[in-house]
GROMACS .gro file of C-alpha atoms in nm:
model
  138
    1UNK     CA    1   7.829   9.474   9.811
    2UNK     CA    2   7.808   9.451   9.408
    3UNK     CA    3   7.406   9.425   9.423
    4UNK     CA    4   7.394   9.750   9.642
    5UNK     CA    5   7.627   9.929   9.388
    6UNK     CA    6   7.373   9.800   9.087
    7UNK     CA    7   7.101   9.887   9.298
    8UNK     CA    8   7.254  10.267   9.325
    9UNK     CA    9   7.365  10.263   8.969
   10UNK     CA   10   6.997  10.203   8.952
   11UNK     CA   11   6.851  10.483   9.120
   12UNK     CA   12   6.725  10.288   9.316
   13UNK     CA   13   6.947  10.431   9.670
   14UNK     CA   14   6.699  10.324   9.947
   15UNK     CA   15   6.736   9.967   9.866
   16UNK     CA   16   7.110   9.994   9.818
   17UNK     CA   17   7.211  10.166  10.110
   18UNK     CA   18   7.010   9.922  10.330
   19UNK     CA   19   7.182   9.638  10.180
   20UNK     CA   20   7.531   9.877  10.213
   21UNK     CA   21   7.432   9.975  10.585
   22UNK     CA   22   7.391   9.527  10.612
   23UNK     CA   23   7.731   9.529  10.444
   24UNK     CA   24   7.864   9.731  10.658
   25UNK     CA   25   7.762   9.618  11.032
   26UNK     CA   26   7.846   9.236  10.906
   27UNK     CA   27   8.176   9.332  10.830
   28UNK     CA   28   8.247   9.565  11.130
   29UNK     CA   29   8.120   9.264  11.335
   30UNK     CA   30   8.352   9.010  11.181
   31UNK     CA   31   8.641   9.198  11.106
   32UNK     CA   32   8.623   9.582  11.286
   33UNK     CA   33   8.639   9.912  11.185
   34UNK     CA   34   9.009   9.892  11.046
   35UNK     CA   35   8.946   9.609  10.815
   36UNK     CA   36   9.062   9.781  10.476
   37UNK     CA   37   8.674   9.594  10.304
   38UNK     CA   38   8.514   9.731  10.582
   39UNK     CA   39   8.687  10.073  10.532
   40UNK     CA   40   8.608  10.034  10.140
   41UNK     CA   41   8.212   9.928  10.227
   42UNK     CA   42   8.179  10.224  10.485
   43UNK     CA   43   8.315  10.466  10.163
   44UNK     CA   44   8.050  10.317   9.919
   45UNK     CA   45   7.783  10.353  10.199
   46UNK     CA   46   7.895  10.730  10.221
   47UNK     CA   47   7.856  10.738   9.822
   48UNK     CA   48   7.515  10.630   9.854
   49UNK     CA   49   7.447  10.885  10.104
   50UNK     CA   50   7.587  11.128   9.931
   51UNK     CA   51   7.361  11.065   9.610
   52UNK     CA   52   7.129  11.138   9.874
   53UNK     CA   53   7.195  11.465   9.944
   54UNK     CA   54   7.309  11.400  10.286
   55UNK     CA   55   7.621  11.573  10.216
   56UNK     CA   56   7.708  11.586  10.582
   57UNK     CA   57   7.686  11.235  10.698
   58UNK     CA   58   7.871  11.119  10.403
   59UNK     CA   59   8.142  11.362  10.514
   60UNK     CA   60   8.142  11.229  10.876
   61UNK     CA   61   8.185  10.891  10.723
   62UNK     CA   62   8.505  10.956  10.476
   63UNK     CA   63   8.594  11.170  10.759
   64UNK     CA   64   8.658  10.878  10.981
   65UNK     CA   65   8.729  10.610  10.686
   66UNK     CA   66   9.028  10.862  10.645
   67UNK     CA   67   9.166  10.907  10.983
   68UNK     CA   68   9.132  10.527  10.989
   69UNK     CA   69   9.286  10.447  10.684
   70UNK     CA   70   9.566  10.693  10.723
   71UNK     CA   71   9.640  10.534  11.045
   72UNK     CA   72   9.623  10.151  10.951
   73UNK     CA   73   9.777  10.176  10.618
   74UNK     CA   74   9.958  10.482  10.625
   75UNK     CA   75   9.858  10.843  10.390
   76UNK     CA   76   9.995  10.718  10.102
   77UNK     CA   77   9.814  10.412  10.070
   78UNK     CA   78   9.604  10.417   9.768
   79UNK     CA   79   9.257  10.321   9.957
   80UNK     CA   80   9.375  10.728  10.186
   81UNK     CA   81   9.421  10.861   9.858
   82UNK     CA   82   9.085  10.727   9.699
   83UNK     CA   83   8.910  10.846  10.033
   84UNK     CA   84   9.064  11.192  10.028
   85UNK     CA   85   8.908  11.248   9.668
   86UNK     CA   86   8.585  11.124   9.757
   87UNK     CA   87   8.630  11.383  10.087
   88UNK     CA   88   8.750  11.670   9.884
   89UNK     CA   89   8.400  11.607   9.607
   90UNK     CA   90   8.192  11.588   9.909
   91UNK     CA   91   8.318  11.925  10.045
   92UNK     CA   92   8.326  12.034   9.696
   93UNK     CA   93   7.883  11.967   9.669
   94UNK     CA   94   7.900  12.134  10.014
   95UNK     CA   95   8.063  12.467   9.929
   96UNK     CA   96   8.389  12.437  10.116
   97UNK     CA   97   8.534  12.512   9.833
   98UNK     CA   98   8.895  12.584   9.906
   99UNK     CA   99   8.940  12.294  10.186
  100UNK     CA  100   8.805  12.082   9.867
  101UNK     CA  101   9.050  12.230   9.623
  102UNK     CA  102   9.353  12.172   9.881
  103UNK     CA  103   9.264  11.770   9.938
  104UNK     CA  104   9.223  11.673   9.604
  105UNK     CA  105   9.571  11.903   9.505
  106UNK     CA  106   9.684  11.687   9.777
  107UNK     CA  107   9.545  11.367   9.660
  108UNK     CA  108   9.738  11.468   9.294
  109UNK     CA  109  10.058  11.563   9.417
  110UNK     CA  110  10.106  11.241   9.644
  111UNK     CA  111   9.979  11.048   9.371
  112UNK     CA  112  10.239  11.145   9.090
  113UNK     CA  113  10.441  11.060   9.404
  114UNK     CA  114  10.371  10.726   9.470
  115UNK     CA  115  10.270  10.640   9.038
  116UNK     CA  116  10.393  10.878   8.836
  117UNK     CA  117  10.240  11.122   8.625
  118UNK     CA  118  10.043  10.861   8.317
  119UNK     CA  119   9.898  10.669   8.614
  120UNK     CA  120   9.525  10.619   8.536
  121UNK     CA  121   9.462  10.701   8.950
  122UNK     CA  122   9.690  10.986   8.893
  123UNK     CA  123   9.510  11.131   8.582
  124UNK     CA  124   9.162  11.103   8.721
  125UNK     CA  125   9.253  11.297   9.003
  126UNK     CA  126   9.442  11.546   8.822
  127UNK     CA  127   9.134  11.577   8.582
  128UNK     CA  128   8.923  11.660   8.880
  129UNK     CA  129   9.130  11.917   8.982
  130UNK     CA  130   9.097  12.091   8.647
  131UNK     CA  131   8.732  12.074   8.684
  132UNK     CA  132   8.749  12.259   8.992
  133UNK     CA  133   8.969  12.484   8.835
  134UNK     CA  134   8.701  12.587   8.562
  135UNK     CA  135   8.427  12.586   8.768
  136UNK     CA  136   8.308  12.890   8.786
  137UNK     CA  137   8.221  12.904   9.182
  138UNK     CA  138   8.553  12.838   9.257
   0.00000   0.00000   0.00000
């Protein structure tokens, strides 16, 4: 896990999304597919991806993570939350850029929700939305 995200850090995304792809069928063949560290490897694999620029399997992937994680651990669990960010940037790179701005005002509100409004999570994803506020494409 850590060597595939210094490996990406890197630049170096072949090798780490091998050793994320390893990462990822060991754990779904020890634990499953709703194992929260599986969930959490499949969502760096779909990072990697994306740094890619295969925008559309790394949706597919936090696509599922989310309907999984929303299911085992409930919307407002902070891994959903995390997930629907990293959703909402992926459909932000692909253009969709109103479905994008509607998760991650999502991901915002039911953050201040479950942390308040100075909560680091809850800042970072309000700063995010600003961005896509200011972009200009928006």
């Amino acid at each position: 896990g850590k060597l595939a995200v210094t490996l990406g850090a890197q630049g170096n995304l072949e090798e780490a999304r091998r050793l994320q792809e390893q990462v990822v069928n060991g754990r779904r063949a020890l634990f499953g597919d709703a194992d929260l560290e599986t969930l959490r490897a499949i969502n760096n694999l779909a990072g990697t991806i994306a740094s890619q620029g295969d925008f559309t399997e790394a949706r597919e992937l936090l696509a599922s993570v989310l309907a999984t994680t929303c299911r085992e651990f409930g919307e407002h669990h902070p891994d959903s939350l995390t997930t629907m960010g990293n959703l909402a940037a992926i459909l932000w790179q692909e253009g969709d850029r109103a479905e994008a701005y509607a998760l991650q005002q999502q991901v915002v509100e039911m953050r201040r929700g479950e942390r308040g409004e100075d909560d680091e999570a809850t800042v970072a994803a309000a700063a995010v939305l600003e961005m896509m506020e200011r972009d200009p494409g928006y």
